[in-house]
Amino acid sequence: EDKVVQSPLSLVVHEGDTVTLNCSYEVTNFRSLLWYKQEKKAPTFLFMLTSSGIEKKSGRLSSILDKKELFSILNITATQTGDSAVYLCAVDIRDDKIIFGKGTRLHILP
Amino acid sequence: NAGVTQTPKFRVLKTGQSMTLLCAQDMNHEYMYWYRQDPGMGLRLIHYSVGEGTTAKGEVPDGYNVSRLKKQNFLLGLESAAPSQTSVYFCASSYGGGLIQYFGAGTRLSVL
């Protein structure tokens, strides 16, 4: 059975801390892994990863994929209160199958 | 910069009523998707379309129908709503399979 597991499910840290969010997967086919940030409404795209070992960066956020060990991590450095959100990981398997994890709810304390 | 627009934003239905959710995108995307998001379940794919005039089933299609008569619009219909269909519904679009999906703001549906 295809599955995507995110950990932790919830995380509370103080502003300025660094956090690492995890996404592991077991799937029958792999096209891409995507990270999204969901605040109050629509998930917004962060990263798309298709190749192992290539870090993608956007400001204080970065992500990397390990296709041998079947996981990805999302790092956020120097966290700010605006980083508070649910972070979703999704693995695109084929057109009719895109598996989302349950998300990690991140809360940044000022 | 409209992107993906969903209407309505909120709706309350009684069991057995029908309704249609509308999704419109202005990015000329070929693929469009409908998801539902329930607490503790993550996003689950209901139906999708790979182009105008095509539709296909996703992970949880039962109780829903869809149509894609125009490339920019993707409609999700509930013929006879059930309380189990209470959820937040998201529409998304992308240039193709395996690529970035852009999401609408969601429709919160309650079925009493």
Tab-separated table of C-alpha atoms in Angstrom:
chain	number	residue	atom	x	y	z
A	1	GLU	CA	0.000	0.000	0.000
A	2	ASP	CA	1.309	3.424	-0.935
A	3	LYS	CA	1.832	5.695	2.041
A	4	VAL	CA	3.414	8.983	3.060
A	5	VAL	CA	4.206	9.582	6.714
A	6	GLN	CA	5.140	12.939	8.154
A	7	SER	CA	6.726	13.549	11.509
A	8	PRO	CA	6.315	15.077	13.903
A	9	LEU	CA	2.589	15.713	13.589
A	10	SER	CA	2.906	18.810	15.734
A	11	LEU	CA	5.788	20.996	16.802
A	12	VAL	CA	6.082	24.097	18.965
A	13	VAL	CA	9.314	26.090	19.000
A	14	HIS	CA	10.475	29.586	19.836
A	15	GLU	CA	11.189	32.256	17.294
A	16	GLY	CA	14.757	31.971	16.055
A	17	ASP	CA	14.954	28.209	16.461
A	18	THR	CA	15.759	25.860	13.579
A	19	VAL	CA	13.291	23.085	12.775
A	20	THR	CA	13.477	19.935	10.668
A	21	LEU	CA	10.316	18.344	9.338
A	22	ASN	CA	10.373	14.788	8.061
A	23	CYS	CA	8.544	12.996	5.277
A	24	SER	CA	9.048	9.293	4.597
A	25	TYR	CA	7.323	7.338	1.882
A	26	GLU	CA	6.697	3.871	0.537
A	27	VAL	CA	5.210	3.972	-2.946
A	28	THR	CA	4.909	1.722	-5.976
A	29	ASN	CA	6.039	4.440	-8.378
A	30	PHE	CA	7.715	7.796	-7.834
A	31	ARG	CA	7.440	10.851	-10.045
A	32	SER	CA	8.073	13.698	-7.615
A	33	LEU	CA	7.844	14.795	-3.982
A	34	LEU	CA	6.327	18.152	-3.185
A	35	TRP	CA	6.227	20.315	-0.082
A	36	TYR	CA	3.414	22.764	0.544
A	37	LYS	CA	2.706	25.309	3.267
A	38	GLN	CA	-0.896	25.626	4.376
A	39	GLU	CA	-1.883	28.551	6.502
A	40	LYS	CA	-5.572	29.264	6.778
A	41	LYS	CA	-6.640	28.416	3.277
A	42	ALA	CA	-4.960	27.139	0.127
A	43	PRO	CA	-1.772	25.080	0.262
A	44	THR	CA	1.009	27.070	-1.360
A	45	PHE	CA	3.911	25.431	-3.140
A	46	LEU	CA	7.349	25.380	-1.530
A	47	PHE	CA	9.533	22.773	-3.281
A	48	MET	CA	9.402	20.001	-5.835
A	49	LEU	CA	12.061	17.305	-5.573
A	50	THR	CA	12.775	14.608	-8.119
A	51	SER	CA	16.467	13.800	-7.695
A	52	SER	CA	18.357	12.579	-4.665
A	53	GLY	CA	20.900	14.687	-2.870
A	54	ILE	CA	20.189	18.013	-4.537
A	55	GLU	CA	19.251	20.611	-1.963
A	56	LYS	CA	16.672	23.168	-2.913
A	57	LYS	CA	16.670	26.481	-1.086
A	58	SER	CA	14.356	29.428	-0.801
A	59	GLY	CA	15.410	31.993	1.773
A	60	ARG	CA	15.406	30.344	5.190
A	61	LEU	CA	13.763	27.172	3.868
A	62	SER	CA	15.553	24.247	2.303
A	63	SER	CA	14.691	20.698	1.381
A	64	ILE	CA	16.437	17.565	0.204
A	65	LEU	CA	15.375	14.153	-1.021
A	66	ASP	CA	16.942	10.748	-0.391
A	67	LYS	CA	15.484	8.246	-2.864
A	68	LYS	CA	17.530	5.376	-1.477
A	69	GLU	CA	16.250	5.754	2.076
A	70	LEU	CA	12.863	7.052	0.869
A	71	PHE	CA	12.557	10.282	2.763
A	72	SER	CA	12.746	14.027	2.484
A	73	ILE	CA	13.366	16.750	5.031
A	74	LEU	CA	12.292	20.354	5.138
A	75	ASN	CA	14.490	22.686	7.168
A	76	ILE	CA	13.524	26.118	8.382
A	77	THR	CA	16.260	28.215	9.979
A	78	ALA	CA	15.808	31.303	12.170
A	79	THR	CA	12.077	30.660	12.408
A	80	GLN	CA	9.611	33.545	12.533
A	81	THR	CA	6.013	33.691	13.701
A	82	GLY	CA	4.967	33.875	10.064
A	83	ASP	CA	6.296	30.350	9.580
A	84	SER	CA	3.459	29.018	11.732
A	85	ALA	CA	1.431	26.760	9.444
A	86	VAL	CA	0.742	23.175	8.488
A	87	TYR	CA	3.443	21.790	6.220
A	88	LEU	CA	2.274	19.143	3.778
A	89	CYS	CA	4.362	16.575	1.981
A	90	ALA	CA	2.974	14.846	-1.099
A	91	VAL	CA	4.327	12.108	-3.349
A	92	ASP	CA	3.117	12.090	-6.937
A	93	ILE	CA	2.851	8.482	-8.074
A	94	ARG	CA	0.827	8.698	-11.267
A	95	ASP	CA	-2.002	10.802	-12.693
A	96	ASP	CA	-4.689	9.222	-10.522
A	97	LYS	CA	-2.609	8.839	-7.399
A	98	ILE	CA	-1.057	11.653	-5.410
A	99	ILE	CA	-0.574	10.758	-1.761
A	100	PHE	CA	-0.475	13.510	0.827
A	101	GLY	CA	0.844	13.062	4.320
A	102	LYS	CA	-1.241	14.237	7.253
A	103	GLY	CA	0.950	17.279	7.683
A	104	THR	CA	3.094	18.756	10.423
A	105	ARG	CA	1.479	21.569	12.376
A	106	LEU	CA	4.228	24.037	13.273
A	107	HIS	CA	3.657	26.779	15.837
A	108	ILE	CA	6.284	29.437	16.434
A	109	LEU	CA	6.170	31.214	19.774
A	110	PRO	CA	7.298	34.864	19.805
B	1	ASN	CA	-3.377	37.251	-10.788
B	2	ALA	CA	-6.508	35.216	-10.049
B	3	GLY	CA	-4.887	31.771	-10.324
B	4	VAL	CA	-7.389	29.167	-9.139
B	5	THR	CA	-10.771	30.429	-7.987
B	6	GLN	CA	-13.359	28.332	-6.185
B	7	THR	CA	-16.995	29.171	-5.606
B	8	PRO	CA	-18.748	29.131	-3.239
B	9	LYS	CA	-16.494	29.555	-0.198
B	10	PHE	CA	-19.017	28.128	2.256
B	11	ARG	CA	-22.165	26.073	1.910
B	12	VAL	CA	-24.542	24.243	4.206
B	13	LEU	CA	-26.699	21.489	2.747
B	14	LYS	CA	-29.336	19.167	4.087
B	15	THR	CA	-28.941	15.448	3.534
B	16	GLY	CA	-30.166	14.517	0.084
B	17	GLN	CA	-29.724	17.949	-1.487
B	18	SER	CA	-27.529	18.452	-4.519
B	19	MET	CA	-24.982	21.110	-5.358
B	20	THR	CA	-22.152	21.968	-7.698
B	21	LEU	CA	-18.789	23.411	-6.777
B	22	LEU	CA	-17.077	25.476	-9.449
B	23	CYS	CA	-13.350	25.735	-10.024
B	24	ALA	CA	-11.868	28.158	-12.545
B	25	GLN	CA	-8.213	28.623	-13.472
B	26	ASP	CA	-6.662	31.264	-15.696
B	27	MET	CA	-3.201	29.709	-16.116
B	28	ASN	CA	-4.033	27.598	-19.176
B	29	HIS	CA	-3.280	24.439	-17.213
B	30	GLU	CA	-4.134	21.088	-18.737
B	31	TYR	CA	-4.639	19.150	-15.488
B	32	MET	CA	-7.213	19.933	-12.838
B	33	TYR	CA	-7.996	18.150	-9.581
B	34	TRP	CA	-10.568	17.997	-6.831
B	35	TYR	CA	-9.488	17.046	-3.302
B	36	ARG	CA	-11.189	16.805	0.035
B	37	GLN	CA	-9.421	17.550	3.290
B	38	ASP	CA	-10.653	16.036	6.529
B	39	PRO	CA	-9.119	16.338	10.007
B	40	GLY	CA	-6.401	13.752	10.524
B	41	MET	CA	-6.750	12.432	6.960
B	42	GLY	CA	-4.707	14.754	4.797
B	43	LEU	CA	-5.770	15.701	1.282
B	44	ARG	CA	-7.404	12.934	-0.748
B	45	LEU	CA	-7.950	13.018	-4.500
B	46	ILE	CA	-11.593	12.720	-5.574
B	47	HIS	CA	-11.469	13.165	-9.363
B	48	TYR	CA	-9.098	14.718	-11.829
B	49	SER	CA	-8.913	15.774	-15.459
B	50	VAL	CA	-5.984	15.701	-17.866
B	51	GLY	CA	-7.596	17.984	-20.390
B	52	GLU	CA	-10.810	19.508	-21.699
B	53	GLY	CA	-13.526	16.904	-22.077
B	54	THR	CA	-11.764	14.280	-19.953
B	55	THR	CA	-12.335	13.172	-16.375
B	56	ALA	CA	-11.092	10.274	-14.276
B	57	LYS	CA	-11.496	8.857	-10.789
B	58	GLY	CA	-9.099	9.434	-7.962
B	59	GLU	CA	-8.839	7.792	-4.569
B	60	VAL	CA	-12.308	8.630	-3.179
B	61	PRO	CA	-14.718	9.210	-6.109
B	62	ASP	CA	-17.922	7.676	-4.727
B	63	GLY	CA	-20.808	10.108	-4.329
B	64	TYR	CA	-19.251	12.733	-6.618
B	65	ASN	CA	-19.376	13.525	-10.314
B	66	VAL	CA	-17.280	15.955	-12.328
B	67	SER	CA	-17.274	17.662	-15.678
B	68	ARG	CA	-14.681	19.569	-17.685
B	69	LEU	CA	-16.545	21.103	-20.604
B	70	LYS	CA	-14.105	24.011	-20.862
B	71	LYS	CA	-10.378	23.879	-20.246
B	72	GLN	CA	-10.488	26.563	-17.583
B	73	ASN	CA	-13.382	25.114	-15.557
B	74	PHE	CA	-13.730	21.941	-13.502
B	75	LEU	CA	-17.045	21.276	-11.780
B	76	LEU	CA	-17.623	18.946	-8.833
B	77	GLY	CA	-21.168	17.753	-8.245
B	78	LEU	CA	-22.845	16.110	-5.313
B	79	GLU	CA	-26.107	14.536	-6.457
B	80	SER	CA	-27.411	13.522	-3.039
B	81	ALA	CA	-25.350	14.955	-0.223
B	82	ALA	CA	-24.562	12.858	2.847
B	83	PRO	CA	-23.138	13.923	6.232
B	84	SER	CA	-19.971	11.966	5.374
B	85	GLN	CA	-19.337	14.537	2.656
B	86	THR	CA	-18.881	17.306	5.203
B	87	SER	CA	-15.361	18.473	4.444
B	88	VAL	CA	-13.205	21.194	2.974
B	89	TYR	CA	-12.900	20.824	-0.790
B	90	PHE	CA	-9.886	22.073	-2.694
B	91	CYS	CA	-9.442	22.439	-6.407
B	92	ALA	CA	-5.967	22.476	-7.953
B	93	SER	CA	-4.448	22.752	-11.400
B	94	SER	CA	-1.099	22.015	-13.015
B	95	TYR	CA	0.603	22.053	-16.399
B	96	GLY	CA	0.887	18.298	-16.322
B	97	GLY	CA	1.229	15.193	-14.231
B	98	GLY	CA	3.938	15.126	-11.586
B	99	LEU	CA	4.298	18.891	-11.659
B	100	ILE	CA	3.506	21.701	-9.253
B	101	GLN	CA	-0.153	21.997	-8.361
B	102	TYR	CA	-1.706	25.372	-7.621
B	103	PHE	CA	-4.582	25.331	-5.183
B	104	GLY	CA	-7.733	27.344	-4.769
B	105	ALA	CA	-8.792	28.774	-1.407
B	106	GLY	CA	-11.179	25.933	-0.655
B	107	THR	CA	-14.900	25.425	-0.095
B	108	ARG	CA	-16.121	24.504	3.362
B	109	LEU	CA	-19.158	22.267	3.018
B	110	SER	CA	-21.366	21.093	5.854
B	111	VAL	CA	-24.057	18.481	5.284
B	112	LEU	CA	-26.635	18.278	8.057
